[in-house]
Coordinates of C-alpha atoms in Angstrom, one line a residue:
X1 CA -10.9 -43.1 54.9
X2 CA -10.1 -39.4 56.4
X3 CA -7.0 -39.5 54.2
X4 CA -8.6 -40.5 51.3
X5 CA -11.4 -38.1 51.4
X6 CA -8.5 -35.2 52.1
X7 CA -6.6 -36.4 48.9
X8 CA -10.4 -36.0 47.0
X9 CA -10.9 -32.6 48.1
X10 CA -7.1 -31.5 47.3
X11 CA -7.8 -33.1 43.7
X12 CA -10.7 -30.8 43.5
X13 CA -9.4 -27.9 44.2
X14 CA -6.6 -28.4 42.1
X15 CA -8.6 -29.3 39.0
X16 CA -11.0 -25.8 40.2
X17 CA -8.0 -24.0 40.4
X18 CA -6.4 -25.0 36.6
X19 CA -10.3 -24.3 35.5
X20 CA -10.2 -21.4 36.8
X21 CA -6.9 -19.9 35.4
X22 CA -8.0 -21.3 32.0
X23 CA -10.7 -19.3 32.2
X24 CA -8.9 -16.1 33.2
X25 CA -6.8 -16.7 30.6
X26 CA -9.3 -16.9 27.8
X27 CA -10.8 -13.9 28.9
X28 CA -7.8 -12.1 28.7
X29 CA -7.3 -13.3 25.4
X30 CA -10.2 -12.4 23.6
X31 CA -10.8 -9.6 22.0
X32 CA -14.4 -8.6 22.6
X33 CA -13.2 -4.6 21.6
X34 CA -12.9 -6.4 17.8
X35 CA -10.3 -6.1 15.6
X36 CA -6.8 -3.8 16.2
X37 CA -6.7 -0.9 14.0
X38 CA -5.5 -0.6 11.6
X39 CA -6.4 -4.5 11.4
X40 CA -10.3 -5.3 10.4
X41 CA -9.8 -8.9 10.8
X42 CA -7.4 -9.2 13.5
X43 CA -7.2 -8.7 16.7
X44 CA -3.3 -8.5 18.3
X45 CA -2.4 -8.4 21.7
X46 CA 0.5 -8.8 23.8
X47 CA -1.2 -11.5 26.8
X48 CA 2.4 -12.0 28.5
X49 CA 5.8 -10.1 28.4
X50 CA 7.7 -11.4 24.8
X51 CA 4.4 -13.4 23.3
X52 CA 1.9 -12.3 20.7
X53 CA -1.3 -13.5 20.4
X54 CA -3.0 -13.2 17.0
X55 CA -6.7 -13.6 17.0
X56 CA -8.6 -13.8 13.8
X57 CA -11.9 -12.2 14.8
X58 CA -14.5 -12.1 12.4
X59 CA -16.8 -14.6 14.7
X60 CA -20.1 -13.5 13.0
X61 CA -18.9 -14.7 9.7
X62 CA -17.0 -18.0 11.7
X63 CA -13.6 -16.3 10.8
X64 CA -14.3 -16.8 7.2
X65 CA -11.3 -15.8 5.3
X66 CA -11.9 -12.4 3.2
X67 CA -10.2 -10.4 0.4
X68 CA -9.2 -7.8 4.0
X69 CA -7.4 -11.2 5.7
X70 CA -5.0 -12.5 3.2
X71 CA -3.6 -9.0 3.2
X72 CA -3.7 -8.4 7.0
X73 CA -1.9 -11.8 7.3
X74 CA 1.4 -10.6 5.7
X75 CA 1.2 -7.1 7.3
X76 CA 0.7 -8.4 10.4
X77 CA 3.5 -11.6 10.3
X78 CA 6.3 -9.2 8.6
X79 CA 5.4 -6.7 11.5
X80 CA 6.1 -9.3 14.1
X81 CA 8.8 -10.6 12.4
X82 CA 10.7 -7.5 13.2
X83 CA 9.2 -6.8 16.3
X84 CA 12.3 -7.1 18.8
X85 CA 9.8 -7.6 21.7
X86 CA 8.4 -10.6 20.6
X87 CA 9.6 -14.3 21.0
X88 CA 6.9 -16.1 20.2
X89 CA 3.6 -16.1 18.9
X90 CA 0.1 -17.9 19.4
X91 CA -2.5 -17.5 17.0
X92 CA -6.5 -18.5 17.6
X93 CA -9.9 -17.9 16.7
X94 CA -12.4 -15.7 18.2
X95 CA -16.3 -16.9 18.6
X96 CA -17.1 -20.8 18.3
X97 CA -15.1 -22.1 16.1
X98 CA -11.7 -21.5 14.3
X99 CA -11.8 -20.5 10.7
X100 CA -14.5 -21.8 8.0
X101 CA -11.7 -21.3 5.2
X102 CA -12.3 -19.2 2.7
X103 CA -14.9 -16.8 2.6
X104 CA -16.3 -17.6 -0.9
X105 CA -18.8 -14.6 -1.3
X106 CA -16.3 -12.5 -0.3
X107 CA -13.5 -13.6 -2.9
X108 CA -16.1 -14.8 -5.7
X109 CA -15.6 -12.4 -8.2
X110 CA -11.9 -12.2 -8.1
X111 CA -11.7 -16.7 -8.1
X112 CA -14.9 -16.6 -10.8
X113 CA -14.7 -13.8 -13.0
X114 CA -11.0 -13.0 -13.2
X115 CA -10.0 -10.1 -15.1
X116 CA -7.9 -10.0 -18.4
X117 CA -8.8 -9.6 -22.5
X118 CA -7.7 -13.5 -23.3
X119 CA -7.0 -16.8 -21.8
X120 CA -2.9 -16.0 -21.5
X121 CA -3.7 -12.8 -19.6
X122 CA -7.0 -13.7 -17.7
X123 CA -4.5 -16.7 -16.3
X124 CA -1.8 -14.8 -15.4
X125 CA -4.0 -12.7 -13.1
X126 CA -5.5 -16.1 -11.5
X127 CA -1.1 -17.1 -10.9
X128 CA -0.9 -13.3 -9.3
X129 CA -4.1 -14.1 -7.1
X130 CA -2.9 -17.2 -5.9
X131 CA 0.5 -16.9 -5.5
X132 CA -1.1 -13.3 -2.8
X133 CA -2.7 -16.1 -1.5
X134 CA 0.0 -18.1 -0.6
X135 CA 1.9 -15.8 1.0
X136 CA -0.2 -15.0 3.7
X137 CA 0.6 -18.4 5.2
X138 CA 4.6 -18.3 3.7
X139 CA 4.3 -15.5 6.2
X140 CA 3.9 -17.2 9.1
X141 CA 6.4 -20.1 8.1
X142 CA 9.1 -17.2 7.1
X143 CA 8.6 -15.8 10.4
X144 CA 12.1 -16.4 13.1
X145 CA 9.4 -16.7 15.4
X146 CA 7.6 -19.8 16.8
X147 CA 4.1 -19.8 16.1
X148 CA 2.0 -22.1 17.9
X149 CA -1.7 -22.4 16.7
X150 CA -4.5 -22.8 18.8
X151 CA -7.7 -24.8 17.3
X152 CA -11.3 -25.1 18.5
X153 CA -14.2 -26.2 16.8
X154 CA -14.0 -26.3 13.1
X155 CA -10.8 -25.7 10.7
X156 CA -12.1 -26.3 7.2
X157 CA -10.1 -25.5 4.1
X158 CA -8.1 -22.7 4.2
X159 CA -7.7 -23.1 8.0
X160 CA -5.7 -26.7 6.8
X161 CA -3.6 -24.3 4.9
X162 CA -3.1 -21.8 7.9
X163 CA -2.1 -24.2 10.5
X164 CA 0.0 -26.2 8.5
X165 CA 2.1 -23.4 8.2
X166 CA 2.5 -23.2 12.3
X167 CA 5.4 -24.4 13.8
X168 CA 3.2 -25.9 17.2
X169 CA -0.7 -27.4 16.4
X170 CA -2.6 -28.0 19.3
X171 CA -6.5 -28.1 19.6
X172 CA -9.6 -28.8 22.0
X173 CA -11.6 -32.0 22.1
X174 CA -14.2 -30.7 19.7
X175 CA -11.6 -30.1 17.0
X176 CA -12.1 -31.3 13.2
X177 CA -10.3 -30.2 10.6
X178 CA -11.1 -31.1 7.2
X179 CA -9.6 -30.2 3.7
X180 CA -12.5 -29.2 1.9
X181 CA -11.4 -28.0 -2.0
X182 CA -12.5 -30.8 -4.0
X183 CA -15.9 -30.5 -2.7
X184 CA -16.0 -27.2 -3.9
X185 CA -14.2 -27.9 -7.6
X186 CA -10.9 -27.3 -7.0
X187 CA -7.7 -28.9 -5.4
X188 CA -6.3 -26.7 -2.5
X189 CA -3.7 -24.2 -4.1
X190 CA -2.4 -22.0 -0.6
X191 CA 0.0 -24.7 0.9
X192 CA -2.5 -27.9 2.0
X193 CA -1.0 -30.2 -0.2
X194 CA 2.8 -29.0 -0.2
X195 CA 2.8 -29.0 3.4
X196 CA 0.4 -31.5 4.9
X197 CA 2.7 -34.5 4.0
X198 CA 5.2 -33.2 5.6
X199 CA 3.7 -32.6 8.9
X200 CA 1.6 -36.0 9.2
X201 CA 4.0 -39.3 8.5
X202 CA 1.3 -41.4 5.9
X203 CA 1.3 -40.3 2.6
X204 CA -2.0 -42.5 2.6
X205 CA -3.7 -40.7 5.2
X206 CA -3.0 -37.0 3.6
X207 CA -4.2 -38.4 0.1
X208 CA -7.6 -40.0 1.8
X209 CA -8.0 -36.2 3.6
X210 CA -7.4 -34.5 0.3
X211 CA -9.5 -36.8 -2.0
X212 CA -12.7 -37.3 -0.3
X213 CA -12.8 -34.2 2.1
X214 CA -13.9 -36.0 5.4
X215 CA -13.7 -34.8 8.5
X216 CA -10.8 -35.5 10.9
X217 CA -11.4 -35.5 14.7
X218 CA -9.0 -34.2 17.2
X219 CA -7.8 -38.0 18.4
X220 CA -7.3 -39.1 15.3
X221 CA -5.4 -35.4 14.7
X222 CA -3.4 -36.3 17.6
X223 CA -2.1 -40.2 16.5
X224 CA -1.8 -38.9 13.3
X225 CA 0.8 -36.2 14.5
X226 CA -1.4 -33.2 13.1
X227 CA -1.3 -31.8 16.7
X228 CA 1.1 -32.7 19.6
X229 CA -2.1 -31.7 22.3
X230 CA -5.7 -32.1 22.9
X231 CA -7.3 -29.7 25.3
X232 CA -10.4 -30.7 27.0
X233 CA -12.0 -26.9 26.1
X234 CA -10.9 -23.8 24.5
X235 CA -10.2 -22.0 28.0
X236 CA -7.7 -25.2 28.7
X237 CA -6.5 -24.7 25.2
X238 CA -5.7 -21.3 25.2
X239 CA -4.0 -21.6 28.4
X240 CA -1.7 -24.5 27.8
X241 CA -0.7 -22.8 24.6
X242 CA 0.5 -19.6 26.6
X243 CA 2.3 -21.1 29.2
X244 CA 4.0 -23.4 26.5
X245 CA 4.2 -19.8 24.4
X246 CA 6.1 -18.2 27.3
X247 CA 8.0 -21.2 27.7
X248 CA 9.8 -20.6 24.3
X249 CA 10.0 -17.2 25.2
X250 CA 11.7 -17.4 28.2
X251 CA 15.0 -19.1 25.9
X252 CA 17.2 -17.2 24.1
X253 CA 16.0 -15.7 21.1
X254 CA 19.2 -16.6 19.2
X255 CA 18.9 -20.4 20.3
X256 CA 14.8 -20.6 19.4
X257 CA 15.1 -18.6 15.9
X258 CA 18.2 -20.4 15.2
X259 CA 16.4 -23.8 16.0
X260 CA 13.2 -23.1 14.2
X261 CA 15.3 -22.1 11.1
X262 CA 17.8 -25.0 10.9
X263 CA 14.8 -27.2 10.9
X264 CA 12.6 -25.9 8.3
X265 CA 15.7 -26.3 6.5
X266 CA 16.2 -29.8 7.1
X267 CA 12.9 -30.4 6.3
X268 CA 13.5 -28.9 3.0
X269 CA 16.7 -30.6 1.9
X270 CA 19.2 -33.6 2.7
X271 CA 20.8 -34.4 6.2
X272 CA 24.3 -33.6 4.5
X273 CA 23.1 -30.1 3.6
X274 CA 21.2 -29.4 6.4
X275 CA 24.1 -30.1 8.9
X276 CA 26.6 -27.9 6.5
X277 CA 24.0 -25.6 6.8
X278 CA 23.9 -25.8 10.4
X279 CA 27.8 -25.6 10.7
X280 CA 27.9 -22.4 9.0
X281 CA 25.0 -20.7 11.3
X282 CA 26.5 -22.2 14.4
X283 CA 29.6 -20.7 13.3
X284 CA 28.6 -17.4 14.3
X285 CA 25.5 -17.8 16.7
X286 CA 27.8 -19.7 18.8
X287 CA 29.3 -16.7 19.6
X288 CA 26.5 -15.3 21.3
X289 CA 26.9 -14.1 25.3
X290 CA 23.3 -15.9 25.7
X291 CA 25.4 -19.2 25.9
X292 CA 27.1 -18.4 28.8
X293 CA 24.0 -17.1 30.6
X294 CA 22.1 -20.5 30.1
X295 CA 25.0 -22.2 30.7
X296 CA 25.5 -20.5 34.1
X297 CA 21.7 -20.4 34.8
X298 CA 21.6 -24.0 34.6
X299 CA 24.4 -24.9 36.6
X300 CA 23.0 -22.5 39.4
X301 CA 19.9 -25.2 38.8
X302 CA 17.6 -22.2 37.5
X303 CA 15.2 -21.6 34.9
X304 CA 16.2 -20.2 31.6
X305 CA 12.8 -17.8 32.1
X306 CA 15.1 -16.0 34.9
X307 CA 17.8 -15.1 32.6
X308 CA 17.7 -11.2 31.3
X309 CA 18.6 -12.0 27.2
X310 CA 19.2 -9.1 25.0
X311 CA 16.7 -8.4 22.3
X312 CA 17.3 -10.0 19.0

């Protein structure tokens, strides 16, 4: 009975202690200064040595997507992706919930009253609009770097697009994410629909998201592959996704960005090509002195975080 109590009260602790560092970590993790200059919608830090956390922080406005943040998103994702310091990224939302999508007062007159004399110029200004749009989230795929996503609370419509786009989804309990456009007249246009499929396995299921807008909870999220990990609360969230963001970090850069690479690659083309592919990057990354320091750290039975890799 004495043992069993002890083992109670060690359980406790434990589970006070991981609450606690959760915690800790989500304060030091938000921004509550606001946005980094000479951002207005983002707020970037540097939480742990080699990791970047990206917080979009307009939490009044539920991190409602404005003309300011598609721009931000590419100055901020081409800057990291020469950023030598940094291995890895997490990216979150500040306030109660993740994104609302797109901030439709915001944007209205540049989607509604597009500019141009006639219909052949007024749409090539609406292709030019779009295809900005787009690359805010191309961005983050084109970026060597893993980018894990963090999700709490709502991810409606353009938040679909963004995380999509991530290379690692994870979310809390209260997670839903829901692809919104045709409720609003339109079929999503910034990377839903190319890239959904692709990340969940039943064509069925993304078509049923995409033609009736529901709602998708985070189990159902989960089974269906959309994340990887459910989080009981955004504290646990953004804790599990910096340990598993310094994880990555702690590799060498040249195996992780060679990795990620090779297989957006193979998901865009044919096992044949992707494996020539791979045989001509291998060719030279395989040449790499971080090899024989893994190599050696692991046969000295230690962690590949102890290892002092060059920048890359």
């Amino acid at each position: 009975s004495s043992s069993s109590s002890s083992s109670s009260s060690s359980s406790i602790l434990l589970l006070l202690k991981r609450l606690n560092y959760g915690f800790s970590v989500l304060r030091a993790m938000s921004s509550s200064a606001g946005p980094t200059p000479p951002y207005t919608t983002l707020a970037v830090s540097r939480p742990a040595p080699a990791v970047t956390h990206v917080e979009i922080h307009r939490p009044d406005k539920r991190n409602a997507m404005n003309k300011a943040f598609w721009r931000e998103m590419v100055e901020c994702f081409s800057e990291i992706s020469e950023d030598q310091d940094c291995r890895a990224v997490v990216v979150s939302g500040a306030g109660k919930t993740f994104t609302a999508g797109i901030d439709i007062v915001d944007l209205a007159g540049e989607v509604l009253q597009p500019r141009g004399d006639d219909t052949a110029r007024i749409s090539y200004n609406i292709r030019k609009t779009i295809t900005h749009f787009q690359e805010s989230f191309s961005a983050i795929e084109r970026c060597p770097k893993p980018v894990l996503v963090a999700i709490h609370g709502a991810c409606v419509g353009g938040g679909v697009d963004l995380i999509t786009a991530c290379d690692i989804r994870l979310c809390t309990q209260d997670a839903w994410f829901q692809v919104k456009e045709v409720d609003i007249g339109l079929a999503a246009d910034v990377g839903t629909l190319q890239r959904l499929p692709k990340v969940i396995g039943s064509r069925s299921l993304v078509n049923e998201l995409a033609l009736t807008a529901r709602k998708m909870y985070a189990d159902e999220a989960k089974s269906s592959g959309l994340v990887s990990r459910v989080f009981q609360h955004k504290a646990a969230l953004m804790a599990g996704a910096l340990e598993m963001a310094e994880e990555i970090a702690g590799r060498s850069p040249v195996a992780v960005q060679g990795t990620k690479i090779n297989l957006l690659y193979s998901r865009d083309h044919s096992v044949e090509e992707g494996l020539q592919f791979m045989a001509a990057w291998n060719m030279s990354m395989l040449q790499t002195a971080d090899l024989m320091k893994s190599a050696q750290a692991s046969m000295e039975k230690k962690s590949p975080r102890t290892v002092a890799f060059a920048k890359l």
